[in-house]
Amino acid sequence: MHRKILVTGGAGFIGSNFVHHVLKKYPDVFLFNMDVLTYAGNRENLRGITDPSRHILIESDICDQARIERLLREQDICTIINFAAETHVDRSIMGASPFIWTNIQGTYSLLEAARTVWLEEQQLGEGDCCFLQVSTDEVYGTLEPDDPPFSETTPYAPNSPYSASKASGDFLVRAYHQTYGLPTLITHCSNNYGPFQYPEKLIPLMILNAVEGKPLPIYGDGRQIRDWLFVEDHVRALWMVLEKAQPGSVYTIGAEVQPTNLEIVDSVCALLDERFPDSEYVPFNSLKQSVTDRKGHDRRYAIDSSRIRKELGWAPEVSLKDGLASTVDWYLAHRDWVNQVRSRDTYNAWMKKNYQNRENSA
Ligand code: NAD
Ligand code: TYD
């Protein structure tokens, strides 16, 4: 008997890494992957999965509650992991509507479907079903240089439409646990990087712009700080949470590293200098260009991940140095994937919209 799991957003960056990882490591798992395939979702991210007979891609919106109910009921699925979301902060600043739809209404639809089928119809108890909400550290807002890192008890203080919509989804998850006893889990991870990340986010954008000799746009002074976790480490953490965490638990997840954006971009550029010593663009970091800052830009994120380390025995396995090197190599080795992603109109339209009116502020 296979263990059946509904993965939402499994054609996106982290979701597809989760699908690859779980199918490879756990032969008893069958994944139903519900993804509406927005600009960020891509069938190509699922190419080469281990044993495709244990995976079905269902092209559907998580706001379609009736369809989710039917799926849970007919396939007897008792585990949901919700990756589906609109995720890019800059896009949320330009227009929050899809964020409200997917990150709030979509989370509500999933919760309501789970409550109806699991609790009302099937009368399942705590150990019988599980709803894992993949959230972000951005719901906690921003830190001053000397503030302690975010932990599971940090009050929410979201600053962007993206983080506010994720926070709203999280509050619904919490409420379904408190009110109806739905067995829920919430994780708050830091910035991820690695294979299959849509190249509008910092690290893949910098790799691809640099190899093409394009400017590397640094928002503001570039001294903003993020905690960067290699995606495979996040995916392992999520599996541990699914397997071992007590219902109602919350975990913050991060690598506990504190580079500035400038340091990240310089590291990427140094890796490219080594790989293309004869390029006319060496040193690649001379392509950096300071541009108009993001509105409401969070200055610093930091994570205290001691709870998941202590309670579940998780620890990151990939250092920032190794993770960046393998990410650079992945993007260089997957030009077909890059070309396919960038050949869609949406990519060029976004690049124009986001960057053309940012002044060079050097
Ligand atoms: P992504 O943007 O790469 O992928 C999102 C996926 O969700 C896409 O495949 C998209 O098609 C799908 N989707 C969007 N709206 C949908 C809808 N209405 N119905 C069904 N599918 C829909 O995102 P990601 O970076 O992989 O992030 C996944 C999750 O992890 C998100 O919930 C995000 O908030 C969270 N998270 C991301 C990071 C990060 O650094 N990327 C860090 C912490 C948490
Ligand atoms: P991003 O990858 O969009 O992740 P998030 O905003 O969720 O942290 O951005 C990471 C950092 O890089 C953030 O501080 C904004 C900055 N950034 C730039 O300086 N230039 C860019 O072109 C982009 C996309 C991001």
GROMACS .gro file of C-alpha atoms and ligand atoms in nm:
model
  431
    1MET     CA    1   0.000   0.000   0.000
    2HIS     CA    2   0.136   0.339  -0.099
    3ARG     CA    3   0.127   0.633   0.137
    4LYS     CA    4  -0.060   0.900  -0.059
    5ILE     CA    5   0.032   1.267  -0.025
    6LEU     CA    6  -0.121   1.574  -0.189
    7VAL     CA    7   0.159   1.816  -0.276
    8THR     CA    8   0.042   2.157  -0.398
    9GLY     CA    9   0.270   2.381  -0.604
   10GLY     CA   10   0.493   2.083  -0.678
   11ALA     CA   11   0.593   2.216  -1.021
   12GLY     CA   12   0.757   2.523  -0.868
   13PHE     CA   13   1.105   2.559  -0.722
   14ILE     CA   14   1.089   2.403  -0.375
   15GLY     CA   15   0.789   2.182  -0.451
   16SER     CA   16   0.963   2.015  -0.746
   17ASN     CA   17   1.277   1.959  -0.540
   18PHE     CA   18   1.052   1.797  -0.277
   19VAL     CA   19   0.890   1.574  -0.542
   20HIS     CA   20   1.229   1.460  -0.677
   21HIS     CA   21   1.362   1.394  -0.327
   22VAL     CA   22   1.062   1.203  -0.192
   23LEU     CA   23   1.011   0.982  -0.499
   24LYS     CA   24   1.379   0.894  -0.494
   25LYS     CA   25   1.409   0.822  -0.122
   26TYR     CA   26   1.071   0.675  -0.027
   27PRO     CA   27   0.947   0.397  -0.260
   28ASP     CA   28   0.624   0.357  -0.063
   29VAL     CA   29   0.504   0.713  -0.135
   30PHE     CA   30   0.258   0.818  -0.410
   31LEU     CA   31   0.237   1.191  -0.486
   32PHE     CA   32  -0.065   1.380  -0.621
   33ASN     CA   33   0.083   1.708  -0.738
   34MET     CA   34  -0.174   1.987  -0.776
   35ASP     CA   35  -0.033   2.287  -0.959
   36VAL     CA   36  -0.208   2.544  -1.175
   37LEU     CA   37   0.122   2.613  -1.359
   38THR     CA   38   0.155   2.987  -1.322
   39TYR     CA   39   0.459   3.157  -1.475
   40ALA     CA   40   0.663   2.999  -1.190
   41GLY     CA   41   0.534   2.644  -1.237
   42ASN     CA   42   0.695   2.429  -1.503
   43ARG     CA   43   0.648   2.068  -1.616
   44GLU     CA   44   1.016   2.067  -1.706
   45ASN     CA   45   1.099   2.087  -1.334
   46LEU     CA   46   0.956   1.736  -1.301
   47ARG     CA   47   1.150   1.580  -1.585
   48GLY     CA   48   1.353   1.280  -1.473
   49ILE     CA   49   1.165   1.206  -1.152
   50THR     CA   50   1.225   0.860  -1.008
   51ASP     CA   51   0.942   0.618  -1.089
   52PRO     CA   52   0.689   0.848  -1.263
   53SER     CA   53   0.419   0.586  -1.199
   54ARG     CA   54   0.408   0.715  -0.839
   55HIS     CA   55   0.335   1.073  -0.941
   56ILE     CA   56   0.039   1.248  -1.103
   57LEU     CA   57   0.040   1.615  -1.200
   58ILE     CA   58  -0.308   1.762  -1.164
   59GLU     CA   59  -0.331   2.097  -1.340
   60SER     CA   60  -0.570   2.274  -1.107
   61ASP     CA   61  -0.606   2.578  -0.880
   62ILE     CA   62  -0.587   2.524  -0.503
   63CYS     CA   63  -0.886   2.757  -0.478
   64ASP     CA   64  -1.102   2.484  -0.635
   65GLN     CA   65  -1.229   2.343  -0.307
   66ALA     CA   66  -1.474   2.096  -0.462
   67ARG     CA   67  -1.198   1.937  -0.669
   68ILE     CA   68  -0.971   1.905  -0.366
   69GLU     CA   69  -1.251   1.747  -0.165
   70ARG     CA   70  -1.316   1.493  -0.443
   71LEU     CA   71  -0.948   1.409  -0.462
   72LEU     CA   72  -0.910   1.357  -0.086
   73ARG     CA   73  -1.226   1.146  -0.074
   74GLU     CA   74  -1.178   0.935  -0.387
   75GLN     CA   75  -0.806   0.873  -0.344
   76ASP     CA   76  -0.814   0.840   0.033
   77ILE     CA   77  -0.541   1.101   0.083
   78CYS     CA   78  -0.468   1.197   0.444
   79THR     CA   79  -0.161   1.420   0.406
   80ILE     CA   80  -0.138   1.763   0.242
   81ILE     CA   81   0.178   1.971   0.203
   82ASN     CA   82   0.102   2.318   0.073
   83PHE     CA   83   0.378   2.480  -0.133
   84ALA     CA   84   0.145   2.654  -0.378
   85ALA     CA   85   0.185   3.030  -0.354
   86GLU     CA   86   0.271   3.350  -0.529
   87THR     CA   87   0.622   3.407  -0.398
   88HIS     CA   88   0.803   3.704  -0.544
   89VAL     CA   89   0.811   4.013  -0.321
   90ASP     CA   90   0.873   4.255  -0.610
   91ARG     CA   91   0.568   4.121  -0.796
   92SER     CA   92   0.357   4.160  -0.483
   93ILE     CA   93   0.460   4.526  -0.467
   94MET     CA   94   0.349   4.580  -0.828
   95GLY     CA   95   0.014   4.405  -0.771
   96ALA     CA   96  -0.104   4.204  -0.472
   97SER     CA   97  -0.421   4.052  -0.618
   98PRO     CA   98  -0.285   3.706  -0.714
   99PHE     CA   99  -0.114   3.688  -0.374
  100ILE     CA  100  -0.443   3.744  -0.195
  101TRP     CA  101  -0.611   3.485  -0.415
  102THR     CA  102  -0.363   3.200  -0.387
  103ASN     CA  103  -0.192   3.261  -0.053
  104ILE     CA  104  -0.509   3.340   0.143
  105GLN     CA  105  -0.813   3.209  -0.046
  106GLY     CA  106  -0.615   2.906  -0.168
  107THR     CA  107  -0.498   2.815   0.182
  108TYR     CA  108  -0.855   2.857   0.306
  109SER     CA  109  -0.990   2.626   0.031
  110LEU     CA  110  -0.738   2.356   0.118
  111LEU     CA  111  -0.813   2.383   0.490
  112GLU     CA  112  -1.187   2.377   0.436
  113ALA     CA  113  -1.161   2.073   0.206
  114ALA     CA  114  -0.947   1.894   0.466
  115ARG     CA  115  -1.185   1.983   0.747
  116THR     CA  116  -1.489   1.867   0.550
  117VAL     CA  117  -1.348   1.536   0.429
  118TRP     CA  118  -1.115   1.437   0.713
  119LEU     CA  119  -1.296   1.568   1.019
  120GLU     CA  120  -1.664   1.577   0.919
  121GLU     CA  121  -1.703   1.286   0.678
  122GLN     CA  122  -1.427   1.049   0.779
  123GLN     CA  123  -1.405   1.147   1.149
  124LEU     CA  124  -1.025   1.115   1.141
  125GLY     CA  125  -0.823   1.185   1.453
  126GLU     CA  126  -0.486   1.349   1.521
  127GLY     CA  127  -0.256   1.068   1.411
  128ASP     CA  128  -0.460   0.987   1.100
  129CYS     CA  129  -0.415   1.301   0.889
  130CYS     CA  130  -0.183   1.597   0.855
  131PHE     CA  131  -0.177   1.942   0.690
  132LEU     CA  132   0.166   2.100   0.651
  133GLN     CA  133   0.177   2.469   0.558
  134VAL     CA  134   0.507   2.574   0.403
  135SER     CA  135   0.547   2.931   0.519
  136THR     CA  136   0.834   3.177   0.525
  137ASP     CA  137   1.050   3.368   0.773
  138GLU     CA  138   0.930   3.689   0.603
  139VAL     CA  139   0.610   3.686   0.812
  140TYR     CA  140   0.824   3.805   1.106
  141GLY     CA  141   0.924   4.130   0.935
  142THR     CA  142   1.270   4.278   0.960
  143LEU     CA  143   1.551   4.279   1.219
  144GLU     CA  144   1.788   4.549   1.341
  145PRO     CA  145   2.158   4.452   1.336
  146ASP     CA  146   2.165   4.348   1.703
  147ASP     CA  147   1.819   4.190   1.730
  148PRO     CA  148   1.804   3.821   1.818
  149PRO     CA  149   1.713   3.591   1.526
  150PHE     CA  150   1.355   3.489   1.443
  151SER     CA  151   1.227   3.188   1.634
  152GLU     CA  152   0.892   3.009   1.663
  153THR     CA  153   0.778   3.263   1.923
  154THR     CA  154   0.864   3.581   1.733
  155PRO     CA  155   0.547   3.790   1.679
  156TYR     CA  156   0.432   3.829   1.319
  157ALA     CA  157   0.506   4.169   1.162
  158PRO     CA  158   0.487   4.125   0.782
  159ASN     CA  159   0.601   4.422   0.573
  160SER     CA  160   0.531   4.330   0.210
  161PRO     CA  161   0.206   4.229   0.043
  162TYR     CA  162   0.372   3.887  -0.013
  163SER     CA  163   0.459   3.833   0.353
  164ALA     CA  164   0.123   3.975   0.467
  165SER     CA  165  -0.060   3.725   0.245
  166LYS     CA  166   0.153   3.437   0.373
  167ALA     CA  167   0.089   3.552   0.732
  168SER     CA  168  -0.285   3.557   0.664
  169GLY     CA  169  -0.271   3.201   0.531
  170ASP     CA  170  -0.076   3.094   0.840
  171PHE     CA  171  -0.335   3.249   1.072
  172LEU     CA  172  -0.607   3.046   0.901
  173VAL     CA  173  -0.401   2.730   0.948
  174ARG     CA  174  -0.356   2.812   1.315
  175ALA     CA  175  -0.728   2.884   1.353
  176TYR     CA  176  -0.826   2.552   1.193
  177HIS     CA  177  -0.606   2.376   1.445
  178GLN     CA  178  -0.736   2.572   1.744
  179THR     CA  179  -1.101   2.572   1.641
  180TYR     CA  180  -1.160   2.239   1.470
  181GLY     CA  181  -0.862   2.036   1.589
  182LEU     CA  182  -0.730   1.992   1.235
  183PRO     CA  183  -0.379   1.839   1.276
  184THR     CA  184  -0.168   2.116   1.122
  185LEU     CA  185   0.202   2.200   1.107
  186ILE     CA  186   0.366   2.527   0.999
  187THR     CA  187   0.726   2.580   0.893
  188HIS     CA  188   0.902   2.914   0.846
  189CYS     CA  189   1.209   2.874   0.630
  190SER     CA  190   1.465   3.131   0.526
  191ASN     CA  191   1.564   3.214   0.165
  192ASN     CA  192   1.621   2.902  -0.044
  193TYR     CA  193   1.849   2.863  -0.344
  194GLY     CA  194   1.938   2.575  -0.576
  195PRO     CA  195   1.818   2.398  -0.894
  196PHE     CA  196   1.489   2.495  -1.062
  197GLN     CA  197   1.456   2.838  -0.899
  198TYR     CA  198   1.281   3.077  -1.135
  199PRO     CA  199   1.545   3.327  -1.250
  200GLU     CA  200   1.369   3.637  -1.118
  201LYS     CA  201   1.511   3.566  -0.769
  202LEU     CA  202   1.849   3.703  -0.663
  203ILE     CA  203   2.088   3.410  -0.708
  204PRO     CA  204   1.977   3.264  -1.045
  205LEU     CA  205   1.923   3.614  -1.184
  206MET     CA  206   2.280   3.712  -1.096
  207ILE     CA  207   2.427   3.392  -1.244
  208LEU     CA  208   2.243   3.432  -1.574
  209ASN     CA  209   2.290   3.807  -1.609
  210ALA     CA  210   2.662   3.777  -1.534
  211VAL     CA  211   2.739   3.506  -1.790
  212GLU     CA  212   2.568   3.722  -2.051
  213GLY     CA  213   2.757   4.034  -1.946
  214LYS     CA  214   2.440   4.211  -1.833
  215PRO     CA  215   2.430   4.448  -1.532
  216LEU     CA  216   2.382   4.288  -1.189
  217PRO     CA  217   2.111   4.504  -1.026
  218ILE     CA  218   2.180   4.558  -0.656
  219TYR     CA  219   1.885   4.712  -0.473
  220GLY     CA  220   1.994   5.010  -0.260
  221ASP     CA  221   2.326   4.966  -0.079
  222GLY     CA  222   2.322   4.584  -0.107
  223ARG     CA  223   2.388   4.546   0.265
  224GLN     CA  224   2.058   4.370   0.332
  225ILE     CA  225   2.106   4.037   0.508
  226ARG     CA  226   1.933   3.706   0.439
  227ASP     CA  227   1.981   3.356   0.581
  228TRP     CA  228   2.037   3.133   0.274
  229LEU     CA  229   1.952   2.761   0.287
  230PHE     CA  230   2.023   2.511   0.009
  231VAL     CA  231   1.687   2.379  -0.112
  232GLU     CA  232   1.775   2.012  -0.054
  233ASP     CA  233   1.829   2.088   0.316
  234HIS     CA  234   1.486   2.253   0.333
  235VAL     CA  235   1.321   1.958   0.164
  236ARG     CA  236   1.481   1.716   0.413
  237ALA     CA  237   1.360   1.934   0.700
  238LEU     CA  238   1.003   1.930   0.564
  239TRP     CA  239   1.003   1.552   0.541
  240MET     CA  240   1.124   1.526   0.902
  241VAL     CA  241   0.848   1.763   1.013
  242LEU     CA  242   0.587   1.555   0.827
  243GLU     CA  243   0.718   1.235   0.977
  244LYS     CA  244   0.795   1.333   1.333
  245ALA     CA  245   0.634   1.661   1.446
  246GLN     CA  246   0.347   1.682   1.693
  247PRO     CA  247   0.021   1.825   1.549
  248GLY     CA  248   0.002   2.201   1.603
  249SER     CA  249   0.381   2.243   1.592
  250VAL     CA  250   0.565   2.532   1.434
  251TYR     CA  251   0.931   2.524   1.323
  252THR     CA  252   1.169   2.794   1.201
  253ILE     CA  253   1.428   2.656   0.959
  254GLY     CA  254   1.751   2.813   0.839
  255ALA     CA  255   2.121   2.763   0.781
  256GLU     CA  256   2.217   3.028   1.040
  257VAL     CA  257   2.437   3.220   0.800
  258GLN     CA  258   2.429   3.600   0.762
  259PRO     CA  259   2.577   3.719   0.431
  260THR     CA  260   2.484   4.053   0.278
  261ASN     CA  261   2.341   4.058  -0.073
  262LEU     CA  262   2.672   4.209  -0.191
  263GLU     CA  263   2.862   3.916  -0.042
  264ILE     CA  264   2.630   3.669  -0.216
  265VAL     CA  265   2.671   3.842  -0.552
  266ASP     CA  266   3.050   3.866  -0.506
  267SER     CA  267   3.065   3.493  -0.427
  268VAL     CA  268   2.863   3.406  -0.738
  269CYS     CA  269   3.091   3.629  -0.945
  270ALA     CA  270   3.407   3.471  -0.799
  271LEU     CA  271   3.275   3.126  -0.895
  272LEU     CA  272   3.217   3.251  -1.250
  273ASP     CA  273   3.568   3.406  -1.263
  274GLU     CA  274   3.708   3.057  -1.189
  275ARG     CA  275   3.490   2.890  -1.452
  276PHE     CA  276   3.541   3.147  -1.730
  277PRO     CA  277   3.890   3.291  -1.672
  278ASP     CA  278   3.912   3.408  -2.036
  279SER     CA  279   3.578   3.587  -2.043
  280GLU     CA  280   3.578   3.953  -2.139
  281TYR     CA  281   3.360   4.014  -1.831
  282VAL     CA  282   3.618   3.900  -1.572
  283PRO     CA  283   3.603   4.010  -1.297
  284PHE     CA  284   3.229   3.949  -1.318
  285ASN     CA  285   3.160   4.158  -1.010
  286SER     CA  286   3.246   4.469  -1.212
  287LEU     CA  287   2.898   4.418  -1.363
  288LYS     CA  288   2.733   4.510  -1.030
  289GLN     CA  289   2.510   4.813  -1.057
  290SER     CA  290   2.340   4.982  -0.764
  291VAL     CA  291   1.976   5.053  -0.855
  292THR     CA  292   1.669   5.206  -0.687
  293ASP     CA  293   1.585   5.011  -0.374
  294ARG     CA  294   1.278   4.789  -0.327
  295LYS     CA  295   0.992   4.970  -0.149
  296GLY     CA  296   0.966   4.866   0.216
  297HIS     CA  297   1.278   4.649   0.176
  298ASP     CA  298   1.333   4.427   0.482
  299ARG     CA  299   1.686   4.491   0.605
  300ARG     CA  300   1.775   4.169   0.781
  301TYR     CA  301   1.641   3.817   0.834
  302ALA     CA  302   1.806   3.569   1.070
  303ILE     CA  303   1.688   3.234   1.199
  304ASP     CA  304   1.721   3.043   1.524
  305SER     CA  305   1.662   2.684   1.415
  306SER     CA  306   1.752   2.523   1.748
  307ARG     CA  307   1.404   2.373   1.798
  308ILE     CA  308   1.406   2.163   1.480
  309ARG     CA  309   1.769   2.072   1.540
  310LYS     CA  310   1.697   1.954   1.896
  311GLU     CA  311   1.350   1.802   1.860
  312LEU     CA  312   1.376   1.642   1.516
  313GLY     CA  313   1.752   1.600   1.473
  314TRP     CA  314   1.768   1.810   1.156
  315ALA     CA  315   2.079   2.002   1.053
  316PRO     CA  316   2.180   2.155   0.720
  317GLU     CA  317   2.426   1.939   0.526
  318VAL     CA  318   2.531   2.179   0.250
  319SER     CA  319   2.748   2.481   0.330
  320LEU     CA  320   2.678   2.812   0.158
  321LYS     CA  321   3.008   2.780  -0.029
  322ASP     CA  322   2.929   2.433  -0.167
  323GLY     CA  323   2.563   2.514  -0.229
  324LEU     CA  324   2.648   2.825  -0.431
  325ALA     CA  325   2.907   2.635  -0.636
  326SER     CA  326   2.667   2.355  -0.719
  327THR     CA  327   2.390   2.606  -0.798
  328VAL     CA  328   2.616   2.797  -1.038
  329ASP     CA  329   2.715   2.468  -1.203
  330TRP     CA  330   2.351   2.358  -1.229
  331TYR     CA  331   2.247   2.676  -1.412
  332LEU     CA  332   2.549   2.653  -1.644
  333ALA     CA  333   2.473   2.288  -1.722
  334HIS     CA  334   2.100   2.339  -1.781
  335ARG     CA  335   2.094   2.596  -2.060
  336ASP     CA  336   1.795   2.423  -2.220
  337TRP     CA  337   1.591   2.467  -1.904
  338VAL     CA  338   1.702   2.830  -1.878
  339ASN     CA  339   1.617   2.898  -2.242
  340GLN     CA  340   1.278   2.734  -2.209
  341VAL     CA  341   1.192   2.936  -1.897
  342ARG     CA  342   1.313   3.262  -2.047
  343SER     CA  343   1.149   3.205  -2.385
  344ARG     CA  344   0.808   3.260  -2.233
  345ASP     CA  345   0.678   3.614  -2.280
  346THR     CA  346   0.618   3.649  -1.910
  347TYR     CA  347   0.990   3.646  -1.830
  348ASN     CA  348   1.090   3.933  -2.056
  349ALA     CA  349   0.780   4.128  -1.965
  350TRP     CA  350   0.869   4.097  -1.596
  351MET     CA  351   1.233   4.197  -1.649
  352LYS     CA  352   1.120   4.510  -1.829
  353LYS     CA  353   0.853   4.597  -1.578
  354ASN     CA  354   1.074   4.552  -1.272
  355TYR     CA  355   1.402   4.695  -1.393
  356GLN     CA  356   1.343   4.957  -1.661
  357ASN     CA  357   1.237   5.231  -1.421
  358ARG     CA  358   1.499   5.160  -1.154
  359GLU     CA  359   1.758   5.433  -1.174
  360ASN     CA  360   2.124   5.355  -1.154
  361SER     CA  361   2.187   5.495  -0.804
  362ALA     CA  362   2.568   5.453  -0.793
  363NAD     P1  363   0.754   2.915  -0.672
  363NAD     O1  364   0.702   3.050  -0.703
  363NAD     O2  365   0.878   2.868  -0.741
  363NAD     O3  366   0.642   2.804  -0.702
  363NAD     C1  367   0.510   2.818  -0.664
  363NAD     C2  368   0.429   2.709  -0.733
  363NAD     O4  369   0.292   2.722  -0.693
  363NAD     C3  370   0.432   2.717  -0.886
  363NAD     O5  371   0.452   2.590  -0.942
  363NAD     C4  372   0.293   2.770  -0.922
  363NAD     O6  373   0.247   2.727  -1.049
  363NAD     C5  374   0.209   2.712  -0.809
  363NAD     N1  375   0.086   2.788  -0.785
  363NAD     C6  376   0.073   2.923  -0.770
  363NAD     N2  377  -0.055   2.955  -0.751
  363NAD     C7  378  -0.126   2.840  -0.751
  363NAD     C8  379  -0.263   2.809  -0.734
  363NAD     N3  380  -0.354   2.905  -0.713
  363NAD     N4  381  -0.301   2.680  -0.739
  363NAD     C9  382  -0.210   2.581  -0.762
  363NAD     N5  383  -0.079   2.605  -0.779
  363NAD    C10  384  -0.038   2.733  -0.773
  363NAD     O7  385   0.769   2.911  -0.515
  363NAD     P2  386   0.878   2.841  -0.421
  363NAD     O8  387   0.995   2.930  -0.411
  363NAD     O9  388   0.896   2.702  -0.464
  363NAD    O10  389   0.801   2.845  -0.281
  363NAD    C11  390   0.719   2.738  -0.240
  363NAD    C12  391   0.664   2.769  -0.103
  363NAD    O11  392   0.770   2.787  -0.010
  363NAD    C13  393   0.581   2.898  -0.099
  363NAD    O12  394   0.468   2.877  -0.019
  363NAD    C14  395   0.675   3.000  -0.036
  363NAD    O13  396   0.603   3.098   0.035
  363NAD    C15  397   0.757   2.912   0.055
  363NAD     N6  398   0.893   2.960   0.084
  363NAD    C16  399   0.977   2.993  -0.021
  363NAD    C17  400   1.107   3.033   0.008
  363NAD    C18  401   1.205   3.067  -0.103
  363NAD    O14  402   1.314   3.116  -0.075
  363NAD     N7  403   1.174   3.040  -0.228
  363NAD    C19  404   1.152   3.041   0.141
  363NAD    C20  405   1.063   3.005   0.243
  363NAD    C21  406   0.934   2.965   0.212
  364TYD     P1  407   1.477   3.771  -0.351
  364TYD     O1  408   1.555   3.662  -0.418
  364TYD     O2  409   1.371   3.841  -0.429
  364TYD     O3  410   1.420   3.709  -0.216
  364TYD     P2  411   1.342   3.784  -0.091
  364TYD     O4  412   1.302   3.919  -0.133
  364TYD     O5  413   1.227   3.693  -0.071
  364TYD     O6  414   1.440   3.783   0.022
  364TYD     O7  415   1.578   3.880  -0.302
  364TYD     C1  416   1.682   3.851  -0.211
  364TYD     C2  417   1.751   3.981  -0.176
  364TYD     O8  418   1.815   4.031  -0.293
  364TYD     C3  419   1.656   4.088  -0.130
  364TYD     O9  420   1.720   4.164  -0.026
  364TYD     C4  421   1.636   4.175  -0.252
  364TYD     C5  422   1.771   4.163  -0.324
  364TYD     N1  423   1.764   4.175  -0.472
  364TYD     C6  424   1.849   4.265  -0.538
  364TYD    O10  425   1.930   4.336  -0.476
  364TYD     N2  426   1.842   4.272  -0.674
  364TYD     C7  427   1.755   4.199  -0.747
  364TYD    O11  428   1.750   4.213  -0.872
  364TYD     C8  429   1.670   4.106  -0.678
  364TYD     C9  430   1.571   4.021  -0.754
  364TYD    C10  431   1.678   4.097  -0.540
   0.00000   0.00000   0.00000
